Short mmCIF file of C-alpha atoms in Angstrom, two decimals:
data_model
loop_
_atom_site.label_atom_id
_atom_site.label_comp_id
_atom_site.label_asym_id
_atom_site.label_seq_id
_atom_site.Cartn_x
_atom_site.Cartn_y
_atom_site.Cartn_z
CA UNK A 1 0.00 0.00 0.00
CA UNK A 2 1.42 3.37 -1.04
CA UNK A 3 2.33 5.81 1.74
CA UNK A 4 1.34 9.31 0.60
CA UNK A 5 2.51 11.04 3.79
CA UNK A 6 5.61 12.60 2.22
CA UNK A 7 4.13 13.27 -1.21
CA UNK A 8 4.35 16.85 -2.48
CA UNK A 9 1.22 18.80 -1.59
CA UNK A 10 -0.08 21.47 -3.96
CA UNK A 11 -3.05 23.80 -3.69
CA UNK A 12 -6.29 21.82 -3.79
CA UNK A 13 -8.60 22.82 -6.62
CA UNK A 14 -11.08 19.95 -6.43
CA UNK A 15 -14.67 20.36 -5.32
CA UNK A 16 -16.85 17.98 -3.33
CA UNK A 17 -17.80 17.29 0.26
CA UNK A 18 -14.95 14.99 1.31
CA UNK A 19 -11.82 15.94 3.17
CA UNK A 20 -9.10 15.91 0.53
CA UNK A 21 -5.60 16.92 -0.50
CA UNK A 22 -3.99 17.34 -3.91
CA UNK A 23 -0.70 15.45 -3.88
CA UNK A 24 2.07 14.73 -6.38
CA UNK A 25 3.45 11.20 -6.12
CA UNK A 26 5.92 9.71 -8.63
CA UNK A 27 5.26 12.67 -10.95
CA UNK A 28 1.53 11.97 -11.01
CA UNK A 29 -1.17 14.21 -9.61
CA UNK A 30 -3.70 12.65 -7.25
CA UNK A 31 -6.86 13.82 -5.55
CA UNK A 32 -6.43 12.06 -2.22
CA UNK A 33 -9.68 11.57 -0.32
CA UNK A 34 -9.60 11.09 3.44
CA UNK A 35 -12.10 9.23 5.61
CA UNK A 36 -14.93 11.67 6.18
CA UNK A 37 -16.04 12.54 9.71
CA UNK A 38 -19.44 10.99 10.34
CA UNK A 39 -22.28 13.41 9.54
CA UNK A 40 -25.04 11.48 11.32
CA UNK A 41 -25.68 11.43 15.05
CA UNK A 42 -25.52 8.24 17.10
CA UNK A 43 -23.00 6.59 14.80
CA UNK A 44 -20.26 4.67 16.60
CA UNK A 45 -17.77 4.76 13.75
CA UNK A 46 -15.32 7.66 13.68
CA UNK A 47 -15.42 8.06 9.92
CA UNK A 48 -17.34 7.11 6.81
CA UNK A 49 -16.03 4.19 4.75
CA UNK A 50 -15.98 6.36 1.62
CA UNK A 51 -12.38 5.43 0.77
CA UNK A 52 -13.28 1.76 0.41
CA UNK A 53 -16.47 2.62 -1.49
CA UNK A 54 -14.57 4.83 -3.94
CA UNK A 55 -11.88 2.23 -4.48
CA UNK A 56 -14.20 -0.73 -4.97
CA UNK A 57 -16.82 1.12 -7.04
CA UNK A 58 -14.27 2.58 -9.43
CA UNK A 59 -12.47 -0.70 -9.89
CA UNK A 60 -15.73 -2.56 -10.56
CA UNK A 61 -16.30 -0.15 -13.44
CA UNK A 62 -12.78 -0.93 -14.64
CA UNK A 63 -13.30 -4.70 -14.37
CA UNK A 64 -16.48 -4.26 -16.44
CA UNK A 65 -14.45 -2.70 -19.25
CA UNK A 66 -15.17 0.99 -18.69
CA UNK A 67 -12.62 3.71 -19.18
CA UNK A 68 -12.21 4.65 -15.53
CA UNK A 69 -10.14 6.97 -13.38
CA UNK A 70 -7.19 5.11 -11.84
CA UNK A 71 -8.05 4.75 -8.14
CA UNK A 72 -5.78 3.19 -5.52
CA UNK A 73 -5.83 2.71 -1.77
CA UNK A 74 -3.05 4.22 0.28
CA UNK A 75 -2.20 5.47 3.72
CA UNK A 76 -1.37 8.87 5.18
CA UNK A 77 0.02 9.67 8.62
CA UNK A 78 -1.79 12.67 10.13
CA UNK A 79 -1.00 13.77 13.69
CA UNK A 80 0.67 10.40 14.31
CA UNK A 81 -2.44 8.49 13.22
CA UNK A 82 -2.53 6.31 10.13
CA UNK A 83 -5.48 6.96 7.86
CA UNK A 84 -6.58 4.80 4.95
CA UNK A 85 -7.04 7.09 1.95
CA UNK A 86 -8.28 6.77 -1.58
CA UNK A 87 -6.03 8.30 -4.24
CA UNK A 88 -7.70 9.25 -7.52
CA UNK A 89 -5.25 9.94 -10.35
CA UNK A 90 -5.96 13.14 -12.28
CA UNK A 91 -6.85 12.17 -15.85
CA UNK A 92 -6.68 15.74 -17.17
CA UNK A 93 -3.49 17.24 -18.60
CA UNK A 94 -2.27 20.23 -20.59
CA UNK A 95 -4.28 19.09 -23.62
CA UNK A 96 -7.46 17.87 -21.94
CA UNK A 97 -9.85 19.52 -19.50
CA UNK A 98 -12.86 18.06 -17.69
CA UNK A 99 -16.28 19.60 -18.23
CA UNK A 100 -18.87 18.19 -15.85
CA UNK A 101 -22.41 17.64 -17.09
CA UNK A 102 -23.73 20.44 -14.86
CA UNK A 103 -21.63 22.91 -16.89
CA UNK A 104 -23.20 21.62 -20.10
CA UNK A 105 -26.66 21.90 -18.54
CA UNK A 106 -26.11 25.60 -17.80
CA UNK A 107 -25.71 26.33 -21.52
CA UNK A 108 -28.84 24.51 -22.72
CA UNK A 109 -32.56 25.03 -22.16
CA UNK A 110 -32.24 28.61 -20.96
CA UNK A 111 -35.84 28.61 -19.68
CA UNK A 112 -35.38 26.34 -16.65
CA UNK A 113 -32.93 25.06 -14.07
CA UNK A 114 -31.60 21.62 -14.88
CA UNK A 115 -31.23 19.26 -11.93
CA UNK A 116 -31.43 15.45 -11.93
CA UNK A 117 -34.80 14.85 -13.57
CA UNK A 118 -34.17 12.14 -16.17
CA UNK A 119 -36.17 13.84 -18.91
CA UNK A 120 -34.20 17.06 -18.37
CA UNK A 121 -30.89 15.21 -18.59
CA UNK A 122 -31.94 13.57 -21.85
CA UNK A 123 -33.12 16.92 -23.20
CA UNK A 124 -29.77 18.56 -22.45
CA UNK A 125 -27.94 15.75 -24.22
CA UNK A 126 -30.21 16.03 -27.26
CA UNK A 127 -30.01 19.84 -27.45
CA UNK A 128 -26.26 20.19 -27.06
CA UNK A 129 -24.30 21.08 -30.19
CA UNK A 130 -20.92 20.34 -28.55
CA UNK A 131 -21.19 16.59 -27.91
CA UNK A 132 -22.15 13.45 -29.81
CA UNK A 133 -25.67 13.06 -28.41
CA UNK A 134 -26.20 9.47 -29.56
CA UNK A 135 -22.89 8.27 -28.13
CA UNK A 136 -23.40 10.22 -24.91
CA UNK A 137 -26.77 8.58 -24.30
CA UNK A 138 -25.24 5.14 -24.76
CA UNK A 139 -22.42 5.94 -22.34
CA UNK A 140 -24.87 7.43 -19.82
CA UNK A 141 -27.05 4.31 -19.77
CA UNK A 142 -24.06 1.98 -19.66
CA UNK A 143 -22.89 3.91 -16.59
CA UNK A 144 -26.40 3.71 -15.12
CA UNK A 145 -26.36 -0.10 -15.29
CA UNK A 146 -23.10 -0.41 -13.34
CA UNK A 147 -24.22 2.29 -10.91
CA UNK A 148 -27.26 0.08 -10.27
CA UNK A 149 -24.92 -2.83 -9.53
CA UNK A 150 -22.78 -0.93 -7.03
CA UNK A 151 -25.70 1.07 -5.61
CA UNK A 152 -24.35 4.53 -6.40
CA UNK A 153 -26.70 7.00 -4.72
CA UNK A 154 -24.93 10.18 -5.86
CA UNK A 155 -24.41 10.14 -9.63
CA UNK A 156 -25.55 13.75 -9.81
CA UNK A 157 -24.74 16.27 -12.55
CA UNK A 158 -21.43 17.20 -10.95
CA UNK A 159 -19.71 13.82 -11.01
CA UNK A 160 -19.83 12.75 -14.62
CA UNK A 161 -18.95 14.64 -17.73
CA UNK A 162 -16.75 15.11 -20.76
CA UNK A 163 -13.06 15.33 -21.52
CA UNK A 164 -12.42 18.20 -23.91
CA UNK A 165 -9.40 18.29 -26.18
CA UNK A 166 -8.33 21.94 -26.09
CA UNK A 167 -6.75 21.81 -29.54
CA UNK A 168 -9.41 19.93 -31.52
CA UNK A 169 -12.33 21.12 -29.33
CA UNK A 170 -13.66 17.56 -29.47
CA UNK A 171 -15.48 16.43 -26.32
CA UNK A 172 -15.68 12.75 -25.37
CA UNK A 173 -17.36 11.01 -22.45
CA UNK A 174 -14.87 11.23 -19.60
CA UNK A 175 -13.47 8.30 -17.65
CA UNK A 176 -15.80 7.23 -14.83
CA UNK A 177 -14.97 9.01 -11.58
CA UNK A 178 -16.38 9.81 -8.12
CA UNK A 179 -17.95 6.56 -6.88
CA UNK A 180 -17.58 7.24 -3.14
CA UNK A 181 -21.32 7.05 -2.43
CA UNK A 182 -21.74 3.44 -3.51
CA UNK A 183 -21.85 0.28 -1.38
CA UNK A 184 -23.31 1.90 1.75
CA UNK A 185 -20.30 3.71 3.23
CA UNK A 186 -22.33 4.84 6.25
CA UNK A 187 -22.82 1.29 7.51
CA UNK A 188 -20.33 0.15 10.13
CA UNK A 189 -19.01 -3.40 10.44
CA UNK A 190 -21.08 -4.02 13.59
CA UNK A 191 -24.27 -3.27 11.66
CA UNK A 192 -23.20 -5.42 8.73
CA UNK A 193 -22.44 -8.39 10.97
CA UNK A 194 -25.94 -8.27 12.55
CA UNK A 195 -27.77 -7.90 9.24
CA UNK A 196 -30.06 -10.79 8.32
CA UNK A 197 -30.33 -12.21 4.82
CA UNK A 198 -33.73 -10.58 4.43
CA UNK A 199 -32.39 -7.19 5.52
CA UNK A 200 -29.46 -7.52 3.15
CA UNK A 201 -31.75 -8.39 0.25
CA UNK A 202 -34.02 -5.44 1.02
CA UNK A 203 -31.00 -3.14 1.16
CA UNK A 204 -29.82 -4.42 -2.22
CA UNK A 205 -33.21 -4.04 -3.89
CA UNK A 206 -34.29 -0.77 -2.30
CA UNK A 207 -31.43 1.38 -3.51
CA UNK A 208 -32.19 4.71 -5.13
CA UNK A 209 -30.36 6.82 -7.66
CA UNK A 210 -30.32 10.59 -7.19
CA UNK A 211 -31.65 10.74 -10.76
CA UNK A 212 -35.40 11.35 -10.68
CA UNK A 213 -38.36 10.38 -12.82
CA UNK A 214 -41.40 12.62 -12.43
CA UNK A 215 -39.88 14.13 -9.32
CA UNK A 216 -39.16 10.84 -7.52
CA UNK A 217 -35.78 9.21 -7.13
CA UNK A 218 -35.38 6.16 -9.35
CA UNK A 219 -35.21 2.79 -7.62
CA UNK A 220 -32.49 1.09 -9.66
CA UNK A 221 -33.80 -2.47 -9.54
CA UNK A 222 -37.46 -1.51 -10.04
CA UNK A 223 -36.56 0.70 -13.00
CA UNK A 224 -34.57 -2.09 -14.64
CA UNK A 225 -37.27 -4.70 -13.96
CA UNK A 226 -39.98 -2.57 -15.55
CA UNK A 227 -38.06 -2.71 -18.86
CA UNK A 228 -39.95 0.38 -20.05
CA UNK A 229 -36.87 2.37 -21.05
CA UNK A 230 -35.48 0.93 -24.27
CA UNK A 231 -32.17 2.78 -23.96
CA UNK A 232 -31.65 1.20 -20.55
CA UNK A 233 -32.61 -2.21 -21.95
CA UNK A 234 -30.08 -1.79 -24.73
CA UNK A 235 -27.40 -0.86 -22.19
CA UNK A 236 -28.09 -4.04 -20.21
CA UNK A 237 -27.60 -6.04 -23.43
CA UNK A 238 -24.31 -4.22 -24.10
CA UNK A 239 -22.92 -4.32 -20.57
CA UNK A 240 -24.05 -7.53 -18.89
CA UNK A 241 -21.58 -9.87 -20.57
CA UNK A 242 -18.75 -7.74 -19.17
CA UNK A 243 -19.92 -7.95 -15.55
CA UNK A 244 -17.46 -10.59 -14.42
CA UNK A 245 -18.89 -11.23 -10.96
CA UNK A 246 -16.32 -13.86 -9.97
CA UNK A 247 -13.47 -11.53 -10.89
CA UNK A 248 -15.14 -8.76 -8.87
CA UNK A 249 -15.41 -11.05 -5.83
CA UNK A 250 -11.76 -12.08 -6.16
CA UNK A 251 -10.75 -8.42 -6.35
CA UNK A 252 -12.66 -7.70 -3.13
CA UNK A 253 -11.09 -10.68 -1.36
CA UNK A 254 -7.60 -9.32 -2.09
CA UNK A 255 -8.14 -5.82 -0.67
CA UNK A 256 -5.78 -4.96 2.17
CA UNK A 257 -6.98 -3.40 5.41
CA UNK A 258 -10.65 -4.22 4.75
CA UNK A 259 -12.40 -6.40 7.30
CA UNK A 260 -13.71 -9.83 6.34
CA UNK A 261 -17.15 -8.63 7.45
CA UNK A 262 -17.18 -5.78 4.93
CA UNK A 263 -15.79 -8.00 2.19
CA UNK A 264 -18.58 -10.53 2.75
CA UNK A 265 -21.18 -7.75 2.70
CA UNK A 266 -19.87 -6.30 -0.56
CA UNK A 267 -19.86 -9.70 -2.25
CA UNK A 268 -23.37 -10.61 -1.11
CA UNK A 269 -25.04 -7.33 -2.04
CA UNK A 270 -23.33 -7.28 -5.42
CA UNK A 271 -24.39 -10.89 -6.06
CA UNK A 272 -28.05 -10.05 -5.34
CA UNK A 273 -28.04 -7.10 -7.73
CA UNK A 274 -26.10 -9.05 -10.33
CA UNK A 275 -28.75 -11.79 -10.33
CA UNK A 276 -31.49 -9.19 -10.78
CA UNK A 277 -29.70 -7.64 -13.73
CA UNK A 278 -29.04 -11.11 -15.14
CA UNK A 279 -32.75 -11.93 -14.93
CA UNK A 280 -33.60 -8.84 -16.97
CA UNK A 281 -30.81 -9.57 -19.44
CA UNK A 282 -32.25 -13.03 -20.08
CA UNK A 283 -35.63 -11.49 -20.82
CA UNK A 284 -34.47 -8.76 -23.20
CA UNK A 285 -31.45 -10.24 -24.97
#
């Protein structure tokens, strides 16, 4: 595990709610996310497990064949205490800049504020003259399918976007990034250990995206099971064969510093969602 304690720190220019530093390690720039202080009362844990969630979620995307931000686990000594951190390699450079979807939304449909209503997101994609709308929709729905697998509750307009080539002005769907709100980071090991099979199944099935349909957050599994969105159905057909669940489980088993309790939880909840997606794939393929 990489020790980032003595890495070169530069001014942090990243947004988001997590505690973070911008560090240079081996000539590469990293956004290094620290365990967040717990924001809810009556929680016994001292921090949120967002580092593990970010690491596992991002690498599941990578295992499934997506172009994904390079994310690694590391450690950082702060006030003589070792903290497990998640280091996200910066995929921008002198030639490429990231434009998040929320920036694109500001320049389209000047008559209303664009938030996370699904129809508004699709409208922005269709209206934009700066992106390939057809390709963007495909990438969006492919991302949606894997977000449903990992239970990403915060794929809002500020954590996906486009990589713009400054010279050619061509914008492409960016690598997947910011997966820290997947896999229930607020649950502590003690809670996971006490969870019954029924509770675990309910947790897997009743997971909501921050994307809304008619003002209500989308329940991932219900939305997929309804099969009413053809673009989502097509994404399931494209993506499912690349969800290598055994490889994902093996990856989880080999993670350092993670408890066996959390590993077992991750594997079980992913298996439940995988089987649900598989069921729909068999129906629509």
